[in-house]
mmCIF file of C-alpha atoms in Angstrom:
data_model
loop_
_atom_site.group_PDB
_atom_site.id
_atom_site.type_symbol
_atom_site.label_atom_id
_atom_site.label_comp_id
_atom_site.label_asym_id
_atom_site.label_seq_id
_atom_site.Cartn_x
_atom_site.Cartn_y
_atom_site.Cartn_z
ATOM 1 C CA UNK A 1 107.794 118.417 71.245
ATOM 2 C CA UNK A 2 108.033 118.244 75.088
ATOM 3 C CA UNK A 3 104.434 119.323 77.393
ATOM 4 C CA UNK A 4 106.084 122.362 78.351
ATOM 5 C CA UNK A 5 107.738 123.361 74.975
ATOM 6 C CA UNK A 6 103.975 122.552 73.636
ATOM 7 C CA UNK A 7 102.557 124.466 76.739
ATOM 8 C CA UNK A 8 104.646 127.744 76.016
ATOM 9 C CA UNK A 9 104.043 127.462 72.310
ATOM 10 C CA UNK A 10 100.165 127.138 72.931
ATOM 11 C CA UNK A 11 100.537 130.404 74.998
ATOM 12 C CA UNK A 12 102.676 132.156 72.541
ATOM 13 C CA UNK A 13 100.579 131.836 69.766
ATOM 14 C CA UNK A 14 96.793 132.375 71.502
ATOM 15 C CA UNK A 15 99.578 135.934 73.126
ATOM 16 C CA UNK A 16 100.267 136.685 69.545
ATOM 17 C CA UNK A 17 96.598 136.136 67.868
ATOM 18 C CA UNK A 18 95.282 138.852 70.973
ATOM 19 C CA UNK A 19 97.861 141.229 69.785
ATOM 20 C CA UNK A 20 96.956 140.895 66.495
ATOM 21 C CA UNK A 21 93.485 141.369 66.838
ATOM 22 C CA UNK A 22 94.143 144.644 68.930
ATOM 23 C CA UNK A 23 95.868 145.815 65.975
ATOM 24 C CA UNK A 24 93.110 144.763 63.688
ATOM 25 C CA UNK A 25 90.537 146.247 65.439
ATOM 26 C CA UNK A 26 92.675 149.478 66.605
ATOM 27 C CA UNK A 27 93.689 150.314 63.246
ATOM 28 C CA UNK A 28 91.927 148.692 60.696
ATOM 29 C CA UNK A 29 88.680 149.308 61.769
ATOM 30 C CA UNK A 30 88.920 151.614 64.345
ATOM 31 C CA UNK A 31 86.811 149.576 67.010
ATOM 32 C CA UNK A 32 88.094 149.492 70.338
ATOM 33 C CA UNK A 33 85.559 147.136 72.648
ATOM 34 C CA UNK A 34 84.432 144.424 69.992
ATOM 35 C CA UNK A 35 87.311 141.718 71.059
ATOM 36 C CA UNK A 36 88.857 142.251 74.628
ATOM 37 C CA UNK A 37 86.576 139.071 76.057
ATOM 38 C CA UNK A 38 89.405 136.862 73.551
ATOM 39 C CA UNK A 39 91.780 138.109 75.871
ATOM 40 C CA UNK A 40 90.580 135.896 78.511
ATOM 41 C CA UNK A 41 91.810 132.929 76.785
ATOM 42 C CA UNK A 42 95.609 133.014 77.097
ATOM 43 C CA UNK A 43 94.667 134.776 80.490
ATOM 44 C CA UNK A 44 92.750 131.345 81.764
ATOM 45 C CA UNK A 45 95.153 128.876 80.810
ATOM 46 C CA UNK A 46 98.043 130.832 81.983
ATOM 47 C CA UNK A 47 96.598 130.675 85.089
ATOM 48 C CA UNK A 48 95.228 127.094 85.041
ATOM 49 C CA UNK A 49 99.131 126.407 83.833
ATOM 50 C CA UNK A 50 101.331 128.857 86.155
ATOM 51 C CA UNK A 51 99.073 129.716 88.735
ATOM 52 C CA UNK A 52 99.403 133.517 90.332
ATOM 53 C CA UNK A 53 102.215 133.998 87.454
ATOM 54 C CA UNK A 54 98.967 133.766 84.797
ATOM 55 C CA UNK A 55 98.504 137.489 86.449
ATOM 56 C CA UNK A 56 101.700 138.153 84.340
ATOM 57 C CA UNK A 57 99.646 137.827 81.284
ATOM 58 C CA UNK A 58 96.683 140.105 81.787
ATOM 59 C CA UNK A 59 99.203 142.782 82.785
ATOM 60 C CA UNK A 60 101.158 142.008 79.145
ATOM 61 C CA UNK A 61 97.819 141.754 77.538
ATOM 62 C CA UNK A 62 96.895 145.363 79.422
ATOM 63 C CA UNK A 63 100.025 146.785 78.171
ATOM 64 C CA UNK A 64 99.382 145.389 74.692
ATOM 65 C CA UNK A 65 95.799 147.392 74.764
ATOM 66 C CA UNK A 66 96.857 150.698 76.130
ATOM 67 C CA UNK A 67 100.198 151.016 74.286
ATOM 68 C CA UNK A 68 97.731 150.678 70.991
ATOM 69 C CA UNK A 69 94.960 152.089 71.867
ATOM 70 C CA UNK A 70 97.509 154.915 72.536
ATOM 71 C CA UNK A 71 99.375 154.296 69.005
ATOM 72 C CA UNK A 72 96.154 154.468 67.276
ATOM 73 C CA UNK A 73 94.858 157.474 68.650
ATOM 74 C CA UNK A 74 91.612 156.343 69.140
ATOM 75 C CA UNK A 75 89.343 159.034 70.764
ATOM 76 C CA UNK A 76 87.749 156.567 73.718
ATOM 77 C CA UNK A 77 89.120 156.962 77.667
ATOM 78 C CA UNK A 78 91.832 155.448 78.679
ATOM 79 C CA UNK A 79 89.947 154.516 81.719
ATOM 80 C CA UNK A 80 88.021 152.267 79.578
ATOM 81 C CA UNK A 81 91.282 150.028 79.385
ATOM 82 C CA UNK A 82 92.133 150.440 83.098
ATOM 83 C CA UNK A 83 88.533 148.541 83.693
ATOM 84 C CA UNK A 84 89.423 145.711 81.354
ATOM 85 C CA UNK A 85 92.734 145.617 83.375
ATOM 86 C CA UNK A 86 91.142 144.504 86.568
ATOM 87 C CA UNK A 87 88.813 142.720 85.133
ATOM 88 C CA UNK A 88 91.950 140.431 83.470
ATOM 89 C CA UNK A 89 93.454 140.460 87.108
ATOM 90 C CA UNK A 90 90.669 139.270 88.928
ATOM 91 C CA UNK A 91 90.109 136.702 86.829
ATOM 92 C CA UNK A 92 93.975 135.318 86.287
ATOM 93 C CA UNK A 93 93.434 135.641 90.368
ATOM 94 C CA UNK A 94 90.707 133.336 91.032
ATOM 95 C CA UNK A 95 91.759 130.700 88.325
ATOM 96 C CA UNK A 96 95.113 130.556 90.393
ATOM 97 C CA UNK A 97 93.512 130.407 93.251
ATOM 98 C CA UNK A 98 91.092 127.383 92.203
ATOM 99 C CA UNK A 99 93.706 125.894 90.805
ATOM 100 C CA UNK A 100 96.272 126.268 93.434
ATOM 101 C CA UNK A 101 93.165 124.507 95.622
ATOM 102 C CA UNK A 102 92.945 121.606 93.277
ATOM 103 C CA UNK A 103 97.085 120.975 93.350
ATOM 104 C CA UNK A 104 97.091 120.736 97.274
ATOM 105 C CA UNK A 105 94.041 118.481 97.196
ATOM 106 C CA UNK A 106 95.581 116.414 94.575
ATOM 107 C CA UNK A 107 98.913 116.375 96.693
ATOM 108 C CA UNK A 108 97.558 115.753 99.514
ATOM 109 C CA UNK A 109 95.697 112.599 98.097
ATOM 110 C CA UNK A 110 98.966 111.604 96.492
ATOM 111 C CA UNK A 111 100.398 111.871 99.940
ATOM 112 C CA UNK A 112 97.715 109.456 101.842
ATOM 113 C CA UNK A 113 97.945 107.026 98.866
ATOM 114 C CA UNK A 114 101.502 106.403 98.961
ATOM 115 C CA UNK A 115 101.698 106.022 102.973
ATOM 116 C CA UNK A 116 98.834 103.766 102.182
ATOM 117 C CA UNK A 117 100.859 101.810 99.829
ATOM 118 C CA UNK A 118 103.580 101.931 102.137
ATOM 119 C CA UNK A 119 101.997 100.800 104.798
ATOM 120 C CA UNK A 120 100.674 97.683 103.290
ATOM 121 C CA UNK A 121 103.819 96.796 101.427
ATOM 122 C CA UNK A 122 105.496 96.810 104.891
ATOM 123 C CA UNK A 123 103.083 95.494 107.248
ATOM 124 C CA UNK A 124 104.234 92.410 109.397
ATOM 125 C CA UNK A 125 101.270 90.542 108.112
ATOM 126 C CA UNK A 126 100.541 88.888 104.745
ATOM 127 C CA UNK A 127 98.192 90.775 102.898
ATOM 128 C CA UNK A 128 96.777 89.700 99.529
ATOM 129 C CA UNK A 129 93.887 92.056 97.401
ATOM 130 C CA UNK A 130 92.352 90.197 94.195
ATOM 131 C CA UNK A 131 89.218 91.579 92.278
ATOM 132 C CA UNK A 132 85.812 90.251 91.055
ATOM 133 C CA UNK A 133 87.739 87.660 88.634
ATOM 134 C CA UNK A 134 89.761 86.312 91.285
ATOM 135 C CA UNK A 135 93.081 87.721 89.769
ATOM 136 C CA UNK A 136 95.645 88.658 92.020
ATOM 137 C CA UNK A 137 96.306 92.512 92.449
ATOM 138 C CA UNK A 138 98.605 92.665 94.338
ATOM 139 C CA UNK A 139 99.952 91.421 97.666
ATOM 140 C CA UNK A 140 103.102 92.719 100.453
ATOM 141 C CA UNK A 141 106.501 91.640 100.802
ATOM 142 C CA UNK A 142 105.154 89.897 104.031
ATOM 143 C CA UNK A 143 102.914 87.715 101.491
ATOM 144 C CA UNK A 144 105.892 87.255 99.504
ATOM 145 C CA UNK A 145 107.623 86.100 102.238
ATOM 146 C CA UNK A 146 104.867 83.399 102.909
ATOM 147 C CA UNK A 147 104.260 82.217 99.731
ATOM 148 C CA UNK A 148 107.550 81.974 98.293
ATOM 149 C CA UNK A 149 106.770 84.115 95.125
ATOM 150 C CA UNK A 150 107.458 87.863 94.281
ATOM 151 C CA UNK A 151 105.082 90.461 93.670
ATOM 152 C CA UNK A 152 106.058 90.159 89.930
ATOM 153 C CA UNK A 153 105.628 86.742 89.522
ATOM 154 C CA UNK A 154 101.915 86.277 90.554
ATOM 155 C CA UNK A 155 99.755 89.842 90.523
ATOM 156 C CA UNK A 156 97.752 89.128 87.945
ATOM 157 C CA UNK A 157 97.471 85.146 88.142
ATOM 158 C CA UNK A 158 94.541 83.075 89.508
ATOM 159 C CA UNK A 159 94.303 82.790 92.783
ATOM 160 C CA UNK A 160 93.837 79.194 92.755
ATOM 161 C CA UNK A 161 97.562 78.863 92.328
ATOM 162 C CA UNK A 162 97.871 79.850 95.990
ATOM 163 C CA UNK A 163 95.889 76.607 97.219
ATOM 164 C CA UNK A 164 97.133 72.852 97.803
ATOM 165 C CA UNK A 165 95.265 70.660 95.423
ATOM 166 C CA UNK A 166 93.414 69.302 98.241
ATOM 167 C CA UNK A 167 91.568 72.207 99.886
ATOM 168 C CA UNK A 168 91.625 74.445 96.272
ATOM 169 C CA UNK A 169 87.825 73.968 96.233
ATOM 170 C CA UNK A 170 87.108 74.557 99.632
ATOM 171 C CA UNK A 171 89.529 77.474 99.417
ATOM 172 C CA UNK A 172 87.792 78.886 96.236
ATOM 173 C CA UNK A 173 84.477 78.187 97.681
ATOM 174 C CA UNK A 174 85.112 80.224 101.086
ATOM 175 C CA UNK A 175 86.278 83.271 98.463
ATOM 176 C CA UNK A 176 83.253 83.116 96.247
ATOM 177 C CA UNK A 177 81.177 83.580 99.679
ATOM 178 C CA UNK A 178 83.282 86.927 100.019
ATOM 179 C CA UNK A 179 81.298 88.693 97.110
ATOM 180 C CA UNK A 180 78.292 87.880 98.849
ATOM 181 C CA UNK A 181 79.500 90.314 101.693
ATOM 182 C CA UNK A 182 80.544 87.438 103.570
ATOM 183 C CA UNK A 183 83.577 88.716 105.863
ATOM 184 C CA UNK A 184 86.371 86.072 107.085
ATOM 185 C CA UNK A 185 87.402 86.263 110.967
ATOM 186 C CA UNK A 186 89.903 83.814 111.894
ATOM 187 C CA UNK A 187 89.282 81.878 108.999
ATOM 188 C CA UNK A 188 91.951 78.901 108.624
ATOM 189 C CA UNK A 189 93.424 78.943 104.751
ATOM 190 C CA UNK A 190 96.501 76.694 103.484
ATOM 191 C CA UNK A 191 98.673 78.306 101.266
ATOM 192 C CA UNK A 192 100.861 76.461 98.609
ATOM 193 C CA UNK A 193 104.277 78.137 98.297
ATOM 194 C CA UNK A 194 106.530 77.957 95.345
ATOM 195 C CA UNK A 195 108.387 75.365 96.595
ATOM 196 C CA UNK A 196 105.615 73.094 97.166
ATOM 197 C CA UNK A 197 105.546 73.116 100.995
ATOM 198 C CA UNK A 198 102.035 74.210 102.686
ATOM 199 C CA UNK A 199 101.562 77.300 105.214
ATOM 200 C CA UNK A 200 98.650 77.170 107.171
ATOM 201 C CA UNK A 201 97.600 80.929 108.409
ATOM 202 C CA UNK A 202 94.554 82.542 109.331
ATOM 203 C CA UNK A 203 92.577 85.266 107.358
ATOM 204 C CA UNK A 204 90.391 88.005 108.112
ATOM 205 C CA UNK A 205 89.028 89.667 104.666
ATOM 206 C CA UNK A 206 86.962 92.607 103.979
ATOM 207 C CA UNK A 207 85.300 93.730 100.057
ATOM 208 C CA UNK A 208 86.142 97.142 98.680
ATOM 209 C CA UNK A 209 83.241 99.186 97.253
ATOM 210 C CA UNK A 210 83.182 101.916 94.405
ATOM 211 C CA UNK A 211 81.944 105.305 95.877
ATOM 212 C CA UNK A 212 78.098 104.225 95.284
ATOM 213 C CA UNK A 213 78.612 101.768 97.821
ATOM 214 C CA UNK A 214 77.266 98.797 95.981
ATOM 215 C CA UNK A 215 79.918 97.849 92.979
ATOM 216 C CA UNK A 216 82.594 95.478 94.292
ATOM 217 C CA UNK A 217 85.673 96.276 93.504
ATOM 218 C CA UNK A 218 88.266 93.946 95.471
ATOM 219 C CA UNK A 219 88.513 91.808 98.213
ATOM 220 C CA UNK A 220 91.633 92.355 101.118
ATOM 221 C CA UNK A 221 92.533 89.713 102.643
ATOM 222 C CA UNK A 222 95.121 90.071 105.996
ATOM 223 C CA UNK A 223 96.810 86.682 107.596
ATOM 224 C CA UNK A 224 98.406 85.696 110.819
#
């Protein structure tokens, strides 16, 4: 079953259960306020689902209630139900509204990560991230470029594999300084490309910290 076919069918049924209740309690055992708050179910996740449509479903739910409270023949107000009405439309309201809120915010996050993305991938400079482990996460096509290598072929390798066997530990030693907060300006770093020749660039790097400020997550690396 597909999300929305499961979405719709979760909706249905929690509709269905609400009119059945009403009945229950209409006819059965001639109640008429013990069971209106499980209304606000189907009401809430309509909302949380379809936004402003959600309203849709208090008004069905509204119908539902006055159409058997007036089957019934119960001897309560009909103003009664009216109340509960708004009370289902306010709330369908502000769940659309929060959640309308929450989709922009989550677009719009969307929206600065991908020109983010973007904007590394395409950069004229190399640029190489790798985390605590010093695995590769991922680096530009200006990188692959330098290197030799595609994206494919090495996020997720060593980065040792990117030094000449001469300089590897004076390479890896400069990096392990990095999670220290050490930053790199202008530092000069061979790099071994696929084919075996060397490139010689220079590096400025910076560590990328978790929201707390203090757990490392990645070092960036740009060259030149």
């Amino acid at each position: 079953m597909t999300k929305d076919a499961l979405t719709w069918a979760t909706l249905t049924l929690l509709i269905l259960c609400c009119m059945g209740m009403t009945y229950f309690c209409h006819f059965i055992i001639r109640a008429d306020v013990v069971f209106t708050h499980l209304f606000y179910v189907p009401i809430a996740l309509a909302s949380f689902w379809f936004c402003r449509k959600g309203v849709l479903v208090a008004l069905l739910l509204y119908g539902c209630l006055v159409a058997s409270h007036g089957l019934s023949d119960l001897d309560t107000e009909y103003i009664h139900d009216f109340l509960r009405s708004v009370v289902f439309v306010f709330v369908a309201l502000v769940i659309a509204m929060l959640r309308e809120q929450s989709l922009k915010t989550e677009q719009s996050l969307c929206e600065t990560r991908n020109y983010l993305e973007s904007l590394i991938d395409y950069a004229n400079a190399p640029i190489i991230v790798w985390n605590p482990k010093f695995r590769i996460a991922r680096f530009n096509h200006a990188f692959e470029h330098l290197a030799g290598y595609t994206s494919d072929e090495i996020v997720g390798q060593e980065l040792h594999m990117l030094f000449p066997e001469a300089s590897r530990d004076e390479s890896l030693a400069r990096i392990e300084r990095t999670l220290g907060g050490e930053y790199w300006e202008s530092v000069e770093i061979p790099i071994l490309r696929k084919d075996g020749d060397t490139r010689v660039a220079l590096w400025n790097s910076a560590n990328i910290y978790a929201e707390d400020g203090a757990t490392f997550i990645s070092t960036i690396a740009q060259g030149q």
